[in-house]
PDB file of C-alpha atoms and ligand atoms in Angstrom:
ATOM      1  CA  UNK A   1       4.055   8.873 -36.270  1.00  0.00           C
ATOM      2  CA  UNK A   2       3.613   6.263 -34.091  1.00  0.00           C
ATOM      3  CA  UNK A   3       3.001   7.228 -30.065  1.00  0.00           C
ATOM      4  CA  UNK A   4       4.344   5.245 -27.715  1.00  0.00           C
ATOM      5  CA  UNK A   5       4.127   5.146 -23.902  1.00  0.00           C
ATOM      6  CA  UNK A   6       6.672   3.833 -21.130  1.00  0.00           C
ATOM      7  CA  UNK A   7       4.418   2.820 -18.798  1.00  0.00           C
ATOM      8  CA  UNK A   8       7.460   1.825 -15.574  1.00  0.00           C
ATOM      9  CA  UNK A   9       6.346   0.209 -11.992  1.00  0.00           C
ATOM     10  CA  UNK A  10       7.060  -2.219  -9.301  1.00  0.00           C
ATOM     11  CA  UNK A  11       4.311  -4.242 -10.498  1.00  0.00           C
ATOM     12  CA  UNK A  12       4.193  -6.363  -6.942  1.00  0.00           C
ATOM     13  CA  UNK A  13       2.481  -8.267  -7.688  1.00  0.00           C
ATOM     14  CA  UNK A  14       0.746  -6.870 -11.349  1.00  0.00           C
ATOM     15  CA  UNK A  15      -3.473  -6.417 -10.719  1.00  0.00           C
ATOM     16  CA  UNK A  16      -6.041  -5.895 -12.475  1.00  0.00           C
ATOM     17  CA  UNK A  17      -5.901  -1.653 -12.367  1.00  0.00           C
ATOM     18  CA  UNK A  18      -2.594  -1.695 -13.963  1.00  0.00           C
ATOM     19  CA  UNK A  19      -4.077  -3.654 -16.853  1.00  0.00           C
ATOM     20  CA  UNK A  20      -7.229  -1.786 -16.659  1.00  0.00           C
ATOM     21  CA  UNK A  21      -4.756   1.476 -16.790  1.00  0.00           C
ATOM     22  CA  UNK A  22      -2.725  -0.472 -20.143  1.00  0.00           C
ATOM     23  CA  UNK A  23      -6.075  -1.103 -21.970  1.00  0.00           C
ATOM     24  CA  UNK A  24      -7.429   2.364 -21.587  1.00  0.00           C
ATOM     25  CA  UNK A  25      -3.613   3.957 -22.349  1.00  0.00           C
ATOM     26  CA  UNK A  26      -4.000   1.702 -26.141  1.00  0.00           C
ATOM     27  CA  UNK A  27      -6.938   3.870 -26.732  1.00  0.00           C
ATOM     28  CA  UNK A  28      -4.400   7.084 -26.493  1.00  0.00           C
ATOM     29  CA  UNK A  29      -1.513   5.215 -27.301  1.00  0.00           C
ATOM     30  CA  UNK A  30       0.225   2.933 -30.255  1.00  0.00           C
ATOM     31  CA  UNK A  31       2.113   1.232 -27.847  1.00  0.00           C
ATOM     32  CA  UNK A  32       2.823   0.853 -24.419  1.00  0.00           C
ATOM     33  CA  UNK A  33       6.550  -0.402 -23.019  1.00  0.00           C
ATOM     34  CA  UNK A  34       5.796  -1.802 -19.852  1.00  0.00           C
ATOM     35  CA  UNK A  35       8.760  -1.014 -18.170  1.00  0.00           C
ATOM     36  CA  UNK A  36       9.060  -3.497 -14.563  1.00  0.00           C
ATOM     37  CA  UNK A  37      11.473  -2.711 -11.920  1.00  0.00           C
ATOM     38  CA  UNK A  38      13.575  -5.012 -11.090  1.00  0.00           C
ATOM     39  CA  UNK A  39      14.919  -3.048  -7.979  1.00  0.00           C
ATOM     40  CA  UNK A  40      15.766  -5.200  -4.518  1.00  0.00           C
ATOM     41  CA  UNK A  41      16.129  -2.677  -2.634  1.00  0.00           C
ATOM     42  CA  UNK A  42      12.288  -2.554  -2.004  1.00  0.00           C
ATOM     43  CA  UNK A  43      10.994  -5.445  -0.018  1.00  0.00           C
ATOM     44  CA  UNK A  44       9.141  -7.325  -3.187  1.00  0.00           C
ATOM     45  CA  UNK A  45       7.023 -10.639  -2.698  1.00  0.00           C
ATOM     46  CA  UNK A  46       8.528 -11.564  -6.583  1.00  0.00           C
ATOM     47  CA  UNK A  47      11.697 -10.522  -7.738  1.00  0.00           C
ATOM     48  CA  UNK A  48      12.715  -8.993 -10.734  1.00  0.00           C
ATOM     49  CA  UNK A  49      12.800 -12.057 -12.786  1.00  0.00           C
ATOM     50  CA  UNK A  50       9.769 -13.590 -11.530  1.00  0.00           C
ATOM     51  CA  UNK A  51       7.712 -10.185 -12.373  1.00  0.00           C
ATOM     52  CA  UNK A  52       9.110  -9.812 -15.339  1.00  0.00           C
ATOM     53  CA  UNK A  53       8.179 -13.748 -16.949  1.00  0.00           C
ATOM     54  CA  UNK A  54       4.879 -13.232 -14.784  1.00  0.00           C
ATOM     55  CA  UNK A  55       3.756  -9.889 -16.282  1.00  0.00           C
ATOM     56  CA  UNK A  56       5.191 -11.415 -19.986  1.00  0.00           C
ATOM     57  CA  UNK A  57       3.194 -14.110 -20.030  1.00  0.00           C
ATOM     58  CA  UNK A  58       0.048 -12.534 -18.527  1.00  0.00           C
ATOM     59  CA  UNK A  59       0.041  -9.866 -21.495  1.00  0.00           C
ATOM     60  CA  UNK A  60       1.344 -11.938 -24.291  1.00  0.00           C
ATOM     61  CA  UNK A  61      -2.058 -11.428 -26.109  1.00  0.00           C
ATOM     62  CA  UNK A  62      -1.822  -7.814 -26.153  1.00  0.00           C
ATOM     63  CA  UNK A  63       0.050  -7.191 -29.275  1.00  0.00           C
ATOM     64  CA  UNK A  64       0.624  -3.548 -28.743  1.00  0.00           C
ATOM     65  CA  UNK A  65       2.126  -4.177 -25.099  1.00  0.00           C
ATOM     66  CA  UNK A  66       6.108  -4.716 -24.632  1.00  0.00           C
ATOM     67  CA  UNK A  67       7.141  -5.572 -21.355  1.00  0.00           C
ATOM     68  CA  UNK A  68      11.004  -5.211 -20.571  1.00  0.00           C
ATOM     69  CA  UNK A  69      12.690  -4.942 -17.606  1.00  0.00           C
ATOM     70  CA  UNK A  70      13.166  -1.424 -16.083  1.00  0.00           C
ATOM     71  CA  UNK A  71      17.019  -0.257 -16.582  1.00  0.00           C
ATOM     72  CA  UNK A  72      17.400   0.426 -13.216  1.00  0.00           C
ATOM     73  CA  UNK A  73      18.482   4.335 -13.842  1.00  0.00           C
ATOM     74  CA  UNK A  74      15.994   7.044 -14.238  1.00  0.00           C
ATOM     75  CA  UNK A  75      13.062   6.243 -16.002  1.00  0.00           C
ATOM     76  CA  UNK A  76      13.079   9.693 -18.290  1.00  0.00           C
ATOM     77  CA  UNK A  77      16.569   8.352 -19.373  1.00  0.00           C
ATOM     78  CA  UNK A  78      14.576   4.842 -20.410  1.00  0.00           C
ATOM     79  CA  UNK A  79      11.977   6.496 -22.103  1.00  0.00           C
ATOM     80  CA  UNK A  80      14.260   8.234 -24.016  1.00  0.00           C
ATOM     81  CA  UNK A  81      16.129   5.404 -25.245  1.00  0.00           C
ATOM     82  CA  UNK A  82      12.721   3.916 -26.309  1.00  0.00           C
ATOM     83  CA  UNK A  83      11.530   6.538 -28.417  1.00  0.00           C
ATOM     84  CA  UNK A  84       8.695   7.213 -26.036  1.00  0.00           C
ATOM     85  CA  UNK A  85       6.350  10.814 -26.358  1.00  0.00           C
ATOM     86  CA  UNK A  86       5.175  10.263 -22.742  1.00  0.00           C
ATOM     87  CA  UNK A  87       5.101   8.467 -19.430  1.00  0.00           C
ATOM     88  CA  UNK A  88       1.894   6.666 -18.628  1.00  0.00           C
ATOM     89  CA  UNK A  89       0.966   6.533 -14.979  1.00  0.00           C
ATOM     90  CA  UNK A  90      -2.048   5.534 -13.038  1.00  0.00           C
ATOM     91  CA  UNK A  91      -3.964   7.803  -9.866  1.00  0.00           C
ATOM     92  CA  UNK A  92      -6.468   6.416  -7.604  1.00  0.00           C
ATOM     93  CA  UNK A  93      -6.922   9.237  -5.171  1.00  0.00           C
ATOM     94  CA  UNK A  94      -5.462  12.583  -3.906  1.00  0.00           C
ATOM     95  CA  UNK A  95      -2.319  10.679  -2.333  1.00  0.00           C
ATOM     96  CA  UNK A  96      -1.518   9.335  -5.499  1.00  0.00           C
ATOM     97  CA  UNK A  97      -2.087  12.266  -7.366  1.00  0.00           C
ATOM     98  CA  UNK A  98       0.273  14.305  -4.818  1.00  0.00           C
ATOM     99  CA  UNK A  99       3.158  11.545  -5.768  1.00  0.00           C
ATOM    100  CA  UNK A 100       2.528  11.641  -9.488  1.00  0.00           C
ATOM    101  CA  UNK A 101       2.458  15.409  -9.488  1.00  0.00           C
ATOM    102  CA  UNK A 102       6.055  15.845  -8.152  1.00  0.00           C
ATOM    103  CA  UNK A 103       7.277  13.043 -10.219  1.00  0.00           C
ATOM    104  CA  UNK A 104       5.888  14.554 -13.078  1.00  0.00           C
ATOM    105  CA  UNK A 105       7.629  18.037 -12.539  1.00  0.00           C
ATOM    106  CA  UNK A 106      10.616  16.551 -11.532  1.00  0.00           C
ATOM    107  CA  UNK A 107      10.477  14.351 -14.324  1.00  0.00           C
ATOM    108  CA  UNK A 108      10.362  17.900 -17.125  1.00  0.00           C
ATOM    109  CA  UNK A 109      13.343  18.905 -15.544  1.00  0.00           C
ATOM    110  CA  UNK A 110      15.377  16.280 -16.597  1.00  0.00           C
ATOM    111  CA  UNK A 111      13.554  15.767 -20.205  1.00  0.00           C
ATOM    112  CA  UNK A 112      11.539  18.757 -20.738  1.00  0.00           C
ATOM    113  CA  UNK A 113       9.812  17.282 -24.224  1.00  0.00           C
ATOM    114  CA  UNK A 114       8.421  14.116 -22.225  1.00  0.00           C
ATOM    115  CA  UNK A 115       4.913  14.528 -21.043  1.00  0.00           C
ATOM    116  CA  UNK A 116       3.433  12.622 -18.134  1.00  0.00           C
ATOM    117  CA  UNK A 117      -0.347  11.517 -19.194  1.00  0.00           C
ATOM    118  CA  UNK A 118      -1.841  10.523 -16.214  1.00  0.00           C
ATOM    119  CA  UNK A 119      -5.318   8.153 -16.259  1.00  0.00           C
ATOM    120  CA  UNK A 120      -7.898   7.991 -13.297  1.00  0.00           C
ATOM    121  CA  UNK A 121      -8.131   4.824 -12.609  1.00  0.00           C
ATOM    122  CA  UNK A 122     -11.601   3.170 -13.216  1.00  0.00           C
ATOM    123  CA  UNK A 123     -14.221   3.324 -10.379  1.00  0.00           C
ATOM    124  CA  UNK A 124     -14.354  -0.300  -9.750  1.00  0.00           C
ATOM    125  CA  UNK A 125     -10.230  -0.283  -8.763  1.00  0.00           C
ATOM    126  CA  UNK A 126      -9.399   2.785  -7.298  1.00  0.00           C
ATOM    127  CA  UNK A 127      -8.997   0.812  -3.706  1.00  0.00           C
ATOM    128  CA  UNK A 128      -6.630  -1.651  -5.105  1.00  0.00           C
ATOM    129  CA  UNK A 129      -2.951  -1.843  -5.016  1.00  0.00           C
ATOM    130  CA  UNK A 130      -0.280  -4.302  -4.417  1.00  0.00           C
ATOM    131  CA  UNK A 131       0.395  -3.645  -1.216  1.00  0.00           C
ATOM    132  CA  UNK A 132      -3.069  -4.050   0.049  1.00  0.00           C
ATOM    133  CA  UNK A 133      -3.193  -7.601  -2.733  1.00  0.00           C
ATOM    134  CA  UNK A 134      -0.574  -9.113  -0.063  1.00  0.00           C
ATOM    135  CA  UNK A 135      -1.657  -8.055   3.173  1.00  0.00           C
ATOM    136  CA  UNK A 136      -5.137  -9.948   2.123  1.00  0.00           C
ATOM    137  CA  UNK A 137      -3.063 -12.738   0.186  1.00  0.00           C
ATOM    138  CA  UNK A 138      -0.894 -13.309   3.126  1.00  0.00           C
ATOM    139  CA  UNK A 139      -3.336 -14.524   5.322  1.00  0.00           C
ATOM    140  CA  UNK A 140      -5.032 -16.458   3.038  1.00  0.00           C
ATOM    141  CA  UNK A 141      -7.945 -14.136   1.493  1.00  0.00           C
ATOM    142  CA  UNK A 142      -9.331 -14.615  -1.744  1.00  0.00           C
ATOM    143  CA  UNK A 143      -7.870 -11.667  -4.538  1.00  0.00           C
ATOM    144  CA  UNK A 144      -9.213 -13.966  -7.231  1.00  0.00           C
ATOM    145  CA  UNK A 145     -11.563 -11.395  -8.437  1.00  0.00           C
ATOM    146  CA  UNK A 146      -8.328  -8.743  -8.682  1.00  0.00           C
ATOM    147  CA  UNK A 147      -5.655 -10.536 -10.204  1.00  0.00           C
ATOM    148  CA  UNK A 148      -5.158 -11.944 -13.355  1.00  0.00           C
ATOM    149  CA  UNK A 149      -5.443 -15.874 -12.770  1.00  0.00           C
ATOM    150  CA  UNK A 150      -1.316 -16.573 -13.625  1.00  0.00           C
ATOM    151  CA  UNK A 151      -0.759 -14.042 -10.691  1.00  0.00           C
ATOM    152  CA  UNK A 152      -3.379 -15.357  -8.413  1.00  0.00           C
ATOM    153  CA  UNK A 153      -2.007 -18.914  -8.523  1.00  0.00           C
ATOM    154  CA  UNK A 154       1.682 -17.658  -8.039  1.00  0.00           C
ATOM    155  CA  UNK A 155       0.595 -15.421  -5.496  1.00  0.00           C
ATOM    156  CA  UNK A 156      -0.962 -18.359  -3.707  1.00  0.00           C
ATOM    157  CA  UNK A 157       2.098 -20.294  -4.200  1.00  0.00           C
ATOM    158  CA  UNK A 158       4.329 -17.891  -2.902  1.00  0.00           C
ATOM    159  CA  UNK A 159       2.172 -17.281   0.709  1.00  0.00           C
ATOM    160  CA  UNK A 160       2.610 -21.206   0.633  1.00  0.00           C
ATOM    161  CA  UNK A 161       6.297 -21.978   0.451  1.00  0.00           C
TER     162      UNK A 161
HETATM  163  P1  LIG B   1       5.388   2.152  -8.344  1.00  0.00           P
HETATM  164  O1  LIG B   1       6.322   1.313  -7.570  1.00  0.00           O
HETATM  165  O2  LIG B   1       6.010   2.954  -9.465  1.00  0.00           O
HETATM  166  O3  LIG B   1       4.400   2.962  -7.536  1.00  0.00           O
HETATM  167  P2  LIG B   1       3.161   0.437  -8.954  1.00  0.00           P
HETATM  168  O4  LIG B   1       3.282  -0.933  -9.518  1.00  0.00           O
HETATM  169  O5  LIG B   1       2.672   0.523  -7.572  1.00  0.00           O
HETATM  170  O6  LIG B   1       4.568   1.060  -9.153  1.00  0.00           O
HETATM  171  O7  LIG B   1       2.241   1.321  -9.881  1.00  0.00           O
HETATM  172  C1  LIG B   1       2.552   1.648 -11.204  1.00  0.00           C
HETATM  173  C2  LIG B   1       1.536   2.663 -11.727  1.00  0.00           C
HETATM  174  O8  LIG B   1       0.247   2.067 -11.750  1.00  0.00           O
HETATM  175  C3  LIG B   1       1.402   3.917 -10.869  1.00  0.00           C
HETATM  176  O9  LIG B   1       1.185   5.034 -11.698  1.00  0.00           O
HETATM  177  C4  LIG B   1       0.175   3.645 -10.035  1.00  0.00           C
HETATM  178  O10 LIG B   1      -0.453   4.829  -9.607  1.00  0.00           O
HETATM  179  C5  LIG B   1      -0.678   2.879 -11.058  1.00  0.00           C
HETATM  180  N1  LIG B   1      -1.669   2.041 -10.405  1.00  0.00           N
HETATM  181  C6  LIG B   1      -1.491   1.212  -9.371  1.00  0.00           C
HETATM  182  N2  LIG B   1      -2.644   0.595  -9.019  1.00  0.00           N
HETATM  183  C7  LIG B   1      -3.592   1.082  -9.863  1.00  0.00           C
HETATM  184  C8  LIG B   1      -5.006   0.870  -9.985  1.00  0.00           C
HETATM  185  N3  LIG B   1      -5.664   0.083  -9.156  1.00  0.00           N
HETATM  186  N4  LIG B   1      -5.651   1.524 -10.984  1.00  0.00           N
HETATM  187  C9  LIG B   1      -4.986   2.364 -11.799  1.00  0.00           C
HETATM  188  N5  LIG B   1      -3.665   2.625 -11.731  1.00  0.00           N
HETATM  189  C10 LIG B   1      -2.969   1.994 -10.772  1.00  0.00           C
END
């Protein structure tokens, strides 16, 4: 049977430790739904749409990757509907791992057969996020290095207009 992962985030903008994260879930994984959420209510430097085409074209090549938009309810409910085994999520230190953890236990409540597999994230990007991506971005610092090169240019674009 084949496994398949949902693998949902904010993606804001997409670096290179989530796709580090994807590539090592294929080794565990069939498949991987990449599931990107869309949600405003979070202040976002791309919307939904712009994510989603971004983070589509970025891992076009990787034929075992899906990327749809996140359905904006509970992600356990998405998985579901995807004929996912498990949630794939990333940790980069004890804060993260704090987050996941509940998430994870609150997530068996609601779908008790769905496991959350959880990946360290490599050495060389535990210190990277989005959030820290834009507060270097916005003031003009290079992320070149952390970013694929679609996101780097549109990030650079964005800090522009
Ligand atoms: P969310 O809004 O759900 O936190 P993110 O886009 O920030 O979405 O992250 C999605 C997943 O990717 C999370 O599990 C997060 O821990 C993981 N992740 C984020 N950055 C990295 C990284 N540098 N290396 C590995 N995993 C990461």
């Amino acid at each position: 049977m084949k496994k398949v992962a949902l693998f949902a985030g904010s993606f804001d903008p997409l670096t290179n430790g989530h796709i580090d994260t994807i590539q090592r879930g294929l080794r565990v994984f069939d498949e991987i739904i990449v599931a990107v959420s869309t949600n405003t209510s979070k202040k976002s430097l791309f919307n939904g749409e712009e994510r989603f085409e971004l983070i589509q074209s970025v891992l076009k090549d990787l034929t075992s990757v899906k990327v749809v938009k996140h359905s904006g309810g509970l992600t356990v409910d998405m998985a579901k509907d995807y004929h996912c085994h498990a949630l794939l999520r990333g940790v980069r230190n004890v804060k993260d791992f704090e987050y996941e953890e509940s998430i994870a236990l609150l997530n068996k409540t609601q779908h008790p057969e769905l496991e959350t597999v959880i990946l360290m994230a490599s050495a060389e990007y535990r210190f990277l996020s989005s959030s820290l991506i834009k507060e270097v971005a916005m003031f003009g610092g290079d992320v070149s290095k952390l970013l694929p090169p679609a996101i780097n240019q549109a990030v650079i674009e964005k800090y522009k207009q």
